Structures are given as C-alpha cells and as structure tokens.
Amino acid sequence: KWVNREISNFDYLIQLNTMAGRTYNDLAQYPVFPWILRDYTSEELDLNNPAVFRDLSKPIGVCSVVFINIFFFRYENFEDPLGIIDKFHYGTHYSNAAGVMHYLIRVEPFTTLHIQLQSGRFDCADRQFHSIPATWQALMDNPNDVKELIPEFFYFPEFLENQNGFNLGQLQISKEVVNDVVLPKWAHSPEDFIYKHRKALESEYVSAHLHEWIDLIFGYKQRGPAAVEALNVFY
C-alpha cells in the first residue's frame, strides 16, 4: 500500500513502529520518527528544494559529516578488556525514555515523570527542550546527541506550548525564560509548524528517500556488516 501511495508516510511509519513492538505505553520503546528537515532558519520553507531536507540514508549522528571520523575510529579502536561489550559507534541511543520526556516536558504525565527522573525538580534550563532550531544545531555540534524525533512532532501542537505555566527556569547566558518552544522562522505558530512539518513528511523528497531511514531503524542496517558500514552500531 505504501509503495502504491495508498497510505501516507505518517501511517506507514506508525505501522512499522507498531510491528516493531514500539508503543505509546512504554517510554523505553516509544514510537520513533526521523528528523526530516535541516533548514530551521529560513524565513520560508521551500519543500521543492532538496537542500532543506536531512540526508535520510545516514544515522542522525553522522548527518554532520565532521563526526564521521570520530565514530569510525571509536568503533575501530574500541576493545572491552572483559570481552563482554561489542564494538559500537554510539554510546547513547536514538530513542529512549529520557528523550521522550525531554520533548514532552510541557504536557502531563511527562512533566511529572521528568521531575521524578530529576529527583524531584526540573532539570537545569539549559538542558530543557526550549527551541527547535537550537535542538537541531545541538545535533550538528555535539557527537553525543543522536536523538531522533517522536510522532508528536507531526500532529500535536500543544506539546510546543507551556499551557500549564510550568516554571522551567531561564537560560544561563541569555537569561531567556524557558516557556513555549522557540519555533523555526518559517513557522508562525505551533499549529503552523505542525502543518508544514507534516507537509514536509509527505513531500516527494521524503517519499522517495524514507526507505533509506527505515533500513537503518527497522531494516537490514540495524546489525551486522551493513550496520558497521552505515556507521549505525549502537551500544
């Protein structure tokens, strides 16, 4: 059905997540969706321009080419003296419970779960999810951050708003108060962001390349020689 364009990219990803045992009922196995864009700074989003899209054939960790050698050498030179831990490129994961709570901190029950995880308080403001452009930039600047997205980025504008008025602190350097999530310049409201982001997910470019990301997350590049070659081996 997907190949024949009878179901959307969104529906296909949800079904793949479900078949893979991922579920909204388990934060450790939460549905995972890809970062699909890399342009979060333009005034307008041009979905006819391939340059605005992330390279879906590469794990998010090496979408910034400067890190390719770091991960290659980490894998090649890693040796566990006890012989228990296999070689890996990434010591963290593209999807985990803390990452889900990070994105959904403004909505319950994730707010309470986050506070419990942080020993009864909010984590420091600089580590909060406060800006979509800054989150993407952090992926490009930090080899230890390899988080993909969650489905809410494509249908749930409320998670981008601090509707409950939580005191999430202020950033250390700019003293900016963390409140609603800062959106890309091309998005005029949370609803507009979701609308354009979903449109990007269903675009011709993503439809033509989504299978490359699926190979990494759900397919033959998860393990073995294909995973090593794709720089896609996780701890």
PDB file of C-alpha atoms in Angstrom:
ATOM      1  CA  LYS A   1       0.000   0.000   0.000  1.00  0.00           C
ATOM      2  CA  TRP A   2       2.815   2.404   0.831  1.00  0.00           C
ATOM      3  CA  VAL A   3       4.707   1.675  -2.391  1.00  0.00           C
ATOM      4  CA  ASN A   4       1.484   2.313  -4.323  1.00  0.00           C
ATOM      5  CA  ARG A   5       0.964   5.607  -2.425  1.00  0.00           C
ATOM      6  CA  GLU A   6      -2.264   4.296  -0.897  1.00  0.00           C
ATOM      7  CA  ILE A   7      -1.211   5.190   2.652  1.00  0.00           C
ATOM      8  CA  SER A   8       0.714   8.214   3.878  1.00  0.00           C
ATOM      9  CA  ASN A   9       4.320   8.234   5.080  1.00  0.00           C
ATOM     10  CA  PHE A  10       2.980   9.018   8.559  1.00  0.00           C
ATOM     11  CA  ASP A  11       0.667   5.984   8.568  1.00  0.00           C
ATOM     12  CA  TYR A  12       3.438   3.745   7.240  1.00  0.00           C
ATOM     13  CA  LEU A  13       5.843   4.822   9.986  1.00  0.00           C
ATOM     14  CA  ILE A  14       3.206   4.302  12.687  1.00  0.00           C
ATOM     15  CA  GLN A  15       2.508   0.790  11.378  1.00  0.00           C
ATOM     16  CA  LEU A  16       6.232  -0.060  11.227  1.00  0.00           C
ATOM     17  CA  ASN A  17       6.684   1.157  14.800  1.00  0.00           C
ATOM     18  CA  THR A  18       3.759  -0.992  15.930  1.00  0.00           C
ATOM     19  CA  MET A  19       5.078  -4.106  14.155  1.00  0.00           C
ATOM     20  CA  ALA A  20       8.485  -3.484  15.738  1.00  0.00           C
ATOM     21  CA  GLY A  21       6.894  -3.613  19.205  1.00  0.00           C
ATOM     22  CA  ARG A  22       7.081   0.110  19.810  1.00  0.00           C
ATOM     23  CA  THR A  23       4.161   1.588  21.727  1.00  0.00           C
ATOM     24  CA  TYR A  24       2.946   4.775  23.391  1.00  0.00           C
ATOM     25  CA  ASN A  25       2.532   2.661  26.546  1.00  0.00           C
ATOM     26  CA  ASP A  26       6.300   2.144  27.065  1.00  0.00           C
ATOM     27  CA  LEU A  27       8.678   5.115  27.222  1.00  0.00           C
ATOM     28  CA  ALA A  28      11.631   2.799  26.614  1.00  0.00           C
ATOM     29  CA  GLN A  29      10.052   1.541  23.375  1.00  0.00           C
ATOM     30  CA  TYR A  30       8.264   4.728  22.294  1.00  0.00           C
ATOM     31  CA  PRO A  31       7.475   5.195  18.586  1.00  0.00           C
ATOM     32  CA  VAL A  32      10.400   6.780  16.757  1.00  0.00           C
ATOM     33  CA  PHE A  33      10.194   9.155  13.779  1.00  0.00           C
ATOM     34  CA  PRO A  34      13.014  10.736  11.763  1.00  0.00           C
ATOM     35  CA  TRP A  35      14.336  14.243  11.700  1.00  0.00           C
ATOM     36  CA  ILE A  36      13.401  15.081   8.119  1.00  0.00           C
ATOM     37  CA  LEU A  37      14.472  18.722   7.715  1.00  0.00           C
ATOM     38  CA  ARG A  38      17.727  20.562   8.231  1.00  0.00           C
ATOM     39  CA  ASP A  39      16.529  24.100   7.475  1.00  0.00           C
ATOM     40  CA  TYR A  40      15.237  25.714  10.668  1.00  0.00           C
ATOM     41  CA  THR A  41      16.472  29.256   9.961  1.00  0.00           C
ATOM     42  CA  SER A  42      14.942  30.383   6.633  1.00  0.00           C
ATOM     43  CA  GLU A  43      12.006  32.775   6.587  1.00  0.00           C
ATOM     44  CA  GLU A  44      10.176  30.463   4.173  1.00  0.00           C
ATOM     45  CA  LEU A  45      10.377  26.668   3.871  1.00  0.00           C
ATOM     46  CA  ASP A  46      10.800  25.568   0.249  1.00  0.00           C
ATOM     47  CA  LEU A  47       9.804  21.892   0.060  1.00  0.00           C
ATOM     48  CA  ASN A  48      10.789  21.780  -3.619  1.00  0.00           C
ATOM     49  CA  ASN A  49      14.427  22.335  -2.655  1.00  0.00           C
ATOM     50  CA  PRO A  50      16.230  19.064  -1.739  1.00  0.00           C
ATOM     51  CA  ALA A  51      18.775  21.099   0.278  1.00  0.00           C
ATOM     52  CA  VAL A  52      16.228  21.744   3.056  1.00  0.00           C
ATOM     53  CA  PHE A  53      15.990  18.013   3.863  1.00  0.00           C
ATOM     54  CA  ARG A  54      18.178  15.880   6.079  1.00  0.00           C
ATOM     55  CA  ASP A  55      20.079  13.003   4.424  1.00  0.00           C
ATOM     56  CA  LEU A  56      17.829  10.074   5.353  1.00  0.00           C
ATOM     57  CA  SER A  57      20.411   7.492   4.304  1.00  0.00           C
ATOM     58  CA  LYS A  58      22.667   8.365   7.259  1.00  0.00           C
ATOM     59  CA  PRO A  59      22.106   7.922  11.008  1.00  0.00           C
ATOM     60  CA  ILE A  60      21.411  11.277  12.663  1.00  0.00           C
ATOM     61  CA  GLY A  61      24.836  11.110  14.376  1.00  0.00           C
ATOM     62  CA  VAL A  62      26.679  11.479  11.075  1.00  0.00           C
ATOM     63  CA  CYS A  63      24.354  13.945   9.335  1.00  0.00           C
ATOM     64  CA  SER A  64      27.082  16.354  10.402  1.00  0.00           C
ATOM     65  CA  VAL A  65      29.985  14.997   8.343  1.00  0.00           C
ATOM     66  CA  VAL A  66      32.562  16.358  10.811  1.00  0.00           C
ATOM     67  CA  PHE A  67      31.735  13.454  13.166  1.00  0.00           C
ATOM     68  CA  ILE A  68      32.183  10.607  10.676  1.00  0.00           C
ATOM     69  CA  ASN A  69      35.853  10.065  11.588  1.00  0.00           C
ATOM     70  CA  ILE A  70      35.113  10.255  15.329  1.00  0.00           C
ATOM     71  CA  PHE A  71      32.588   7.415  15.134  1.00  0.00           C
ATOM     72  CA  PHE A  72      34.660   5.403  12.681  1.00  0.00           C
ATOM     73  CA  PHE A  73      37.723   5.496  14.958  1.00  0.00           C
ATOM     74  CA  ARG A  74      35.638   4.850  18.089  1.00  0.00           C
ATOM     75  CA  TYR A  75      34.347   1.649  16.516  1.00  0.00           C
ATOM     76  CA  GLU A  76      37.658   0.532  15.060  1.00  0.00           C
ATOM     77  CA  ASN A  77      39.629   1.130  18.266  1.00  0.00           C
ATOM     78  CA  PHE A  78      37.114   0.003  20.876  1.00  0.00           C
ATOM     79  CA  GLU A  79      38.026  -3.061  22.829  1.00  0.00           C
ATOM     80  CA  ASP A  80      36.344  -4.235  26.014  1.00  0.00           C
ATOM     81  CA  PRO A  81      39.065  -5.828  28.195  1.00  0.00           C
ATOM     82  CA  LEU A  82      36.463  -8.230  29.594  1.00  0.00           C
ATOM     83  CA  GLY A  83      35.232  -9.149  26.134  1.00  0.00           C
ATOM     84  CA  ILE A  84      31.589  -8.543  27.102  1.00  0.00           C
ATOM     85  CA  ILE A  85      30.736  -5.316  25.240  1.00  0.00           C
ATOM     86  CA  ASP A  86      30.711  -5.410  21.457  1.00  0.00           C
ATOM     87  CA  LYS A  87      32.163  -2.573  19.391  1.00  0.00           C
ATOM     88  CA  PHE A  88      29.833   0.374  18.791  1.00  0.00           C
ATOM     89  CA  HIS A  89      29.684   3.783  17.118  1.00  0.00           C
ATOM     90  CA  TYR A  90      27.284   5.416  19.581  1.00  0.00           C
ATOM     91  CA  GLY A  91      27.205   5.110  23.359  1.00  0.00           C
ATOM     92  CA  THR A  92      23.691   6.583  23.540  1.00  0.00           C
ATOM     93  CA  HIS A  93      20.547   5.782  21.545  1.00  0.00           C
ATOM     94  CA  TYR A  94      18.244   7.451  19.019  1.00  0.00           C
ATOM     95  CA  SER A  95      15.226   6.707  21.219  1.00  0.00           C
ATOM     96  CA  ASN A  96      14.978   6.346  24.987  1.00  0.00           C
ATOM     97  CA  ALA A  97      12.667   7.239  27.877  1.00  0.00           C
ATOM     98  CA  ALA A  98      14.630  10.345  28.897  1.00  0.00           C
ATOM     99  CA  GLY A  99      14.475  11.637  25.314  1.00  0.00           C
ATOM    100  CA  VAL A 100      10.694  11.210  25.147  1.00  0.00           C
ATOM    101  CA  MET A 101      10.291  13.091  28.454  1.00  0.00           C
ATOM    102  CA  HIS A 102      12.689  15.752  27.158  1.00  0.00           C
ATOM    103  CA  TYR A 103      10.446  16.512  24.185  1.00  0.00           C
ATOM    104  CA  LEU A 104       7.142  16.218  26.076  1.00  0.00           C
ATOM    105  CA  ILE A 105       8.143  18.045  29.274  1.00  0.00           C
ATOM    106  CA  ARG A 106       5.330  20.618  28.938  1.00  0.00           C
ATOM    107  CA  VAL A 107       2.481  18.083  28.974  1.00  0.00           C
ATOM    108  CA  GLU A 108       1.375  15.641  31.639  1.00  0.00           C
ATOM    109  CA  PRO A 109       2.051  12.936  32.585  1.00  0.00           C
ATOM    110  CA  PHE A 110       5.503  13.546  31.129  1.00  0.00           C
ATOM    111  CA  THR A 111       6.106  16.639  33.280  1.00  0.00           C
ATOM    112  CA  THR A 112       5.700  14.617  36.464  1.00  0.00           C
ATOM    113  CA  LEU A 113       7.779  11.735  35.061  1.00  0.00           C
ATOM    114  CA  HIS A 114      10.568  14.180  34.171  1.00  0.00           C
ATOM    115  CA  ILE A 115      10.513  15.668  37.691  1.00  0.00           C
ATOM    116  CA  GLN A 116      10.699  12.171  39.198  1.00  0.00           C
ATOM    117  CA  LEU A 117      13.650  11.351  36.931  1.00  0.00           C
ATOM    118  CA  GLN A 118      15.414  14.544  38.088  1.00  0.00           C
ATOM    119  CA  SER A 119      14.995  13.741  41.809  1.00  0.00           C
ATOM    120  CA  GLY A 120      12.005  15.981  42.427  1.00  0.00           C
ATOM    121  CA  ARG A 121      12.737  19.100  40.360  1.00  0.00           C
ATOM    122  CA  PHE A 122      13.042  20.297  36.764  1.00  0.00           C
ATOM    123  CA  ASP A 123      16.408  19.741  35.110  1.00  0.00           C
ATOM    124  CA  CYS A 124      18.524  22.871  34.584  1.00  0.00           C
ATOM    125  CA  ALA A 125      17.005  25.195  31.959  1.00  0.00           C
ATOM    126  CA  ASP A 126      19.911  24.912  29.507  1.00  0.00           C
ATOM    127  CA  ARG A 127      19.246  21.197  29.147  1.00  0.00           C
ATOM    128  CA  GLN A 128      15.500  21.613  28.543  1.00  0.00           C
ATOM    129  CA  PHE A 129      13.841  21.336  25.151  1.00  0.00           C
ATOM    130  CA  HIS A 130      13.400  25.060  24.550  1.00  0.00           C
ATOM    131  CA  SER A 131      13.967  25.604  20.818  1.00  0.00           C
ATOM    132  CA  ILE A 132      13.600  23.501  17.676  1.00  0.00           C
ATOM    133  CA  PRO A 133      16.384  25.349  15.762  1.00  0.00           C
ATOM    134  CA  ALA A 134      18.700  25.056  18.805  1.00  0.00           C
ATOM    135  CA  THR A 135      17.906  21.339  19.184  1.00  0.00           C
ATOM    136  CA  TRP A 136      18.879  20.693  15.569  1.00  0.00           C
ATOM    137  CA  GLN A 137      22.038  22.790  15.973  1.00  0.00           C
ATOM    138  CA  ALA A 138      22.976  20.785  19.065  1.00  0.00           C
ATOM    139  CA  LEU A 139      22.771  17.590  16.983  1.00  0.00           C
ATOM    140  CA  MET A 140      25.126  19.167  14.460  1.00  0.00           C
ATOM    141  CA  ASP A 141      27.564  20.360  17.162  1.00  0.00           C
ATOM    142  CA  ASN A 142      27.513  17.515  19.698  1.00  0.00           C
ATOM    143  CA  PRO A 143      28.582  13.976  18.720  1.00  0.00           C
ATOM    144  CA  ASN A 144      26.969  12.577  21.883  1.00  0.00           C
ATOM    145  CA  ASP A 145      23.429  13.645  20.941  1.00  0.00           C
ATOM    146  CA  VAL A 146      21.792  11.263  18.454  1.00  0.00           C
ATOM    147  CA  LYS A 147      18.090  11.674  19.328  1.00  0.00           C
ATOM    148  CA  GLU A 148      15.558  11.182  16.561  1.00  0.00           C
ATOM    149  CA  LEU A 149      12.016  12.589  16.838  1.00  0.00           C
ATOM    150  CA  ILE A 150       8.726  11.313  18.239  1.00  0.00           C
ATOM    151  CA  PRO A 151       5.417  11.210  16.305  1.00  0.00           C
ATOM    152  CA  GLU A 152       4.044  14.231  18.201  1.00  0.00           C
ATOM    153  CA  PHE A 153       6.236  16.497  16.046  1.00  0.00           C
ATOM    154  CA  PHE A 154       3.832  15.748  13.198  1.00  0.00           C
ATOM    155  CA  TYR A 155       0.397  16.119  14.797  1.00  0.00           C
ATOM    156  CA  PHE A 156       0.377  17.564  18.330  1.00  0.00           C
ATOM    157  CA  PRO A 157       0.970  21.352  18.507  1.00  0.00           C
ATOM    158  CA  GLU A 158       0.110  21.506  22.230  1.00  0.00           C
ATOM    159  CA  PHE A 159       3.421  19.914  23.255  1.00  0.00           C
ATOM    160  CA  LEU A 160       5.194  23.022  21.953  1.00  0.00           C
ATOM    161  CA  GLU A 161       3.256  25.328  24.304  1.00  0.00           C
ATOM    162  CA  ASN A 162       3.660  25.791  28.042  1.00  0.00           C
ATOM    163  CA  GLN A 163      -0.103  25.810  28.565  1.00  0.00           C
ATOM    164  CA  ASN A 164       0.255  24.727  32.201  1.00  0.00           C
ATOM    165  CA  GLY A 165       2.558  27.629  33.042  1.00  0.00           C
ATOM    166  CA  PHE A 166       5.391  25.488  34.416  1.00  0.00           C
ATOM    167  CA  ASN A 167       8.423  27.353  35.716  1.00  0.00           C
ATOM    168  CA  LEU A 168      11.135  25.832  33.528  1.00  0.00           C
ATOM    169  CA  GLY A 169      13.827  28.318  34.572  1.00  0.00           C
ATOM    170  CA  GLN A 170      15.959  30.595  32.406  1.00  0.00           C
ATOM    171  CA  LEU A 171      18.970  30.071  30.173  1.00  0.00           C
ATOM    172  CA  GLN A 172      22.318  30.835  31.812  1.00  0.00           C
ATOM    173  CA  ILE A 173      23.913  33.052  29.177  1.00  0.00           C
ATOM    174  CA  SER A 174      20.992  34.872  27.501  1.00  0.00           C
ATOM    175  CA  LYS A 175      18.816  34.882  30.681  1.00  0.00           C
ATOM    176  CA  GLU A 176      15.915  33.992  28.366  1.00  0.00           C
ATOM    177  CA  VAL A 177      12.991  32.429  30.259  1.00  0.00           C
ATOM    178  CA  VAL A 178      12.140  28.924  29.013  1.00  0.00           C
ATOM    179  CA  ASN A 179       8.442  28.972  28.170  1.00  0.00           C
ATOM    180  CA  ASP A 180       6.854  27.941  24.838  1.00  0.00           C
ATOM    181  CA  VAL A 181       9.233  26.138  22.469  1.00  0.00           C
ATOM    182  CA  VAL A 182      11.010  28.531  20.075  1.00  0.00           C
ATOM    183  CA  LEU A 183       9.945  27.659  16.525  1.00  0.00           C
ATOM    184  CA  PRO A 184      11.802  27.919  13.212  1.00  0.00           C
ATOM    185  CA  LYS A 185      11.412  31.301  11.492  1.00  0.00           C
ATOM    186  CA  TRP A 186       9.214  29.710   8.820  1.00  0.00           C
ATOM    187  CA  ALA A 187       6.611  28.641  11.411  1.00  0.00           C
ATOM    188  CA  HIS A 188       4.244  31.344  12.668  1.00  0.00           C
ATOM    189  CA  SER A 189       2.569  29.271  15.404  1.00  0.00           C
ATOM    190  CA  PRO A 190       2.739  25.736  16.832  1.00  0.00           C
ATOM    191  CA  GLU A 191      -0.137  24.775  14.528  1.00  0.00           C
ATOM    192  CA  ASP A 192       1.687  26.233  11.533  1.00  0.00           C
ATOM    193  CA  PHE A 193       4.833  24.303  12.473  1.00  0.00           C
ATOM    194  CA  ILE A 194       2.921  21.011  12.676  1.00  0.00           C
ATOM    195  CA  TYR A 195       1.121  21.716   9.387  1.00  0.00           C
ATOM    196  CA  LYS A 196       4.357  22.475   7.496  1.00  0.00           C
ATOM    197  CA  HIS A 197       6.335  19.700   9.197  1.00  0.00           C
ATOM    198  CA  ARG A 198       3.653  17.139   8.314  1.00  0.00           C
ATOM    199  CA  LYS A 199       3.604  18.508   4.759  1.00  0.00           C
ATOM    200  CA  ALA A 200       7.386  18.012   4.649  1.00  0.00           C
ATOM    201  CA  LEU A 201       6.969  14.411   5.840  1.00  0.00           C
ATOM    202  CA  GLU A 202       4.560  13.741   2.965  1.00  0.00           C
ATOM    203  CA  SER A 203       6.690  15.590   0.397  1.00  0.00           C
ATOM    204  CA  GLU A 204       8.020  13.976  -2.759  1.00  0.00           C
ATOM    205  CA  TYR A 205      11.620  14.088  -1.459  1.00  0.00           C
ATOM    206  CA  VAL A 206      10.807  12.231   1.767  1.00  0.00           C
ATOM    207  CA  SER A 207       8.556   9.741  -0.037  1.00  0.00           C
ATOM    208  CA  ALA A 208      11.480   8.895  -2.326  1.00  0.00           C
ATOM    209  CA  HIS A 209      14.063   8.533   0.484  1.00  0.00           C
ATOM    210  CA  LEU A 210      12.161   7.356   3.570  1.00  0.00           C
ATOM    211  CA  HIS A 211      13.050   3.717   2.913  1.00  0.00           C
ATOM    212  CA  GLU A 212      16.727   4.591   3.484  1.00  0.00           C
ATOM    213  CA  TRP A 213      15.982   5.666   7.072  1.00  0.00           C
ATOM    214  CA  ILE A 214      13.702   2.658   7.577  1.00  0.00           C
ATOM    215  CA  ASP A 215      16.627   0.383   6.626  1.00  0.00           C
ATOM    216  CA  LEU A 216      18.643   1.929   9.480  1.00  0.00           C
ATOM    217  CA  ILE A 217      15.961   1.773  12.186  1.00  0.00           C
ATOM    218  CA  PHE A 218      13.779  -1.196  11.258  1.00  0.00           C
ATOM    219  CA  GLY A 219      15.636  -2.970   8.467  1.00  0.00           C
ATOM    220  CA  TYR A 220      18.806  -4.724   7.417  1.00  0.00           C
ATOM    221  CA  LYS A 221      21.207  -1.962   8.516  1.00  0.00           C
ATOM    222  CA  GLN A 222      20.421  -2.445  12.220  1.00  0.00           C
ATOM    223  CA  ARG A 223      23.052  -5.124  12.818  1.00  0.00           C
ATOM    224  CA  GLY A 224      25.929  -6.947  11.205  1.00  0.00           C
ATOM    225  CA  PRO A 225      28.244  -5.796   8.409  1.00  0.00           C
ATOM    226  CA  ALA A 226      25.602  -3.491   6.854  1.00  0.00           C
ATOM    227  CA  ALA A 227      25.230  -1.652  10.187  1.00  0.00           C
ATOM    228  CA  VAL A 228      29.011  -1.296  10.538  1.00  0.00           C
ATOM    229  CA  GLU A 229      29.318   0.069   7.012  1.00  0.00           C
ATOM    230  CA  ALA A 230      26.458   2.529   7.611  1.00  0.00           C
ATOM    231  CA  LEU A 231      28.030   3.757  10.916  1.00  0.00           C
ATOM    232  CA  ASN A 232      24.858   2.560  12.630  1.00  0.00           C
ATOM    233  CA  VAL A 233      26.022   0.351  15.538  1.00  0.00           C
ATOM    234  CA  PHE A 234      24.659   1.281  18.966  1.00  0.00           C
ATOM    235  CA  TYR A 235      25.937   0.273  22.416  1.00  0.00           C
TER     236      TYR A 235
END
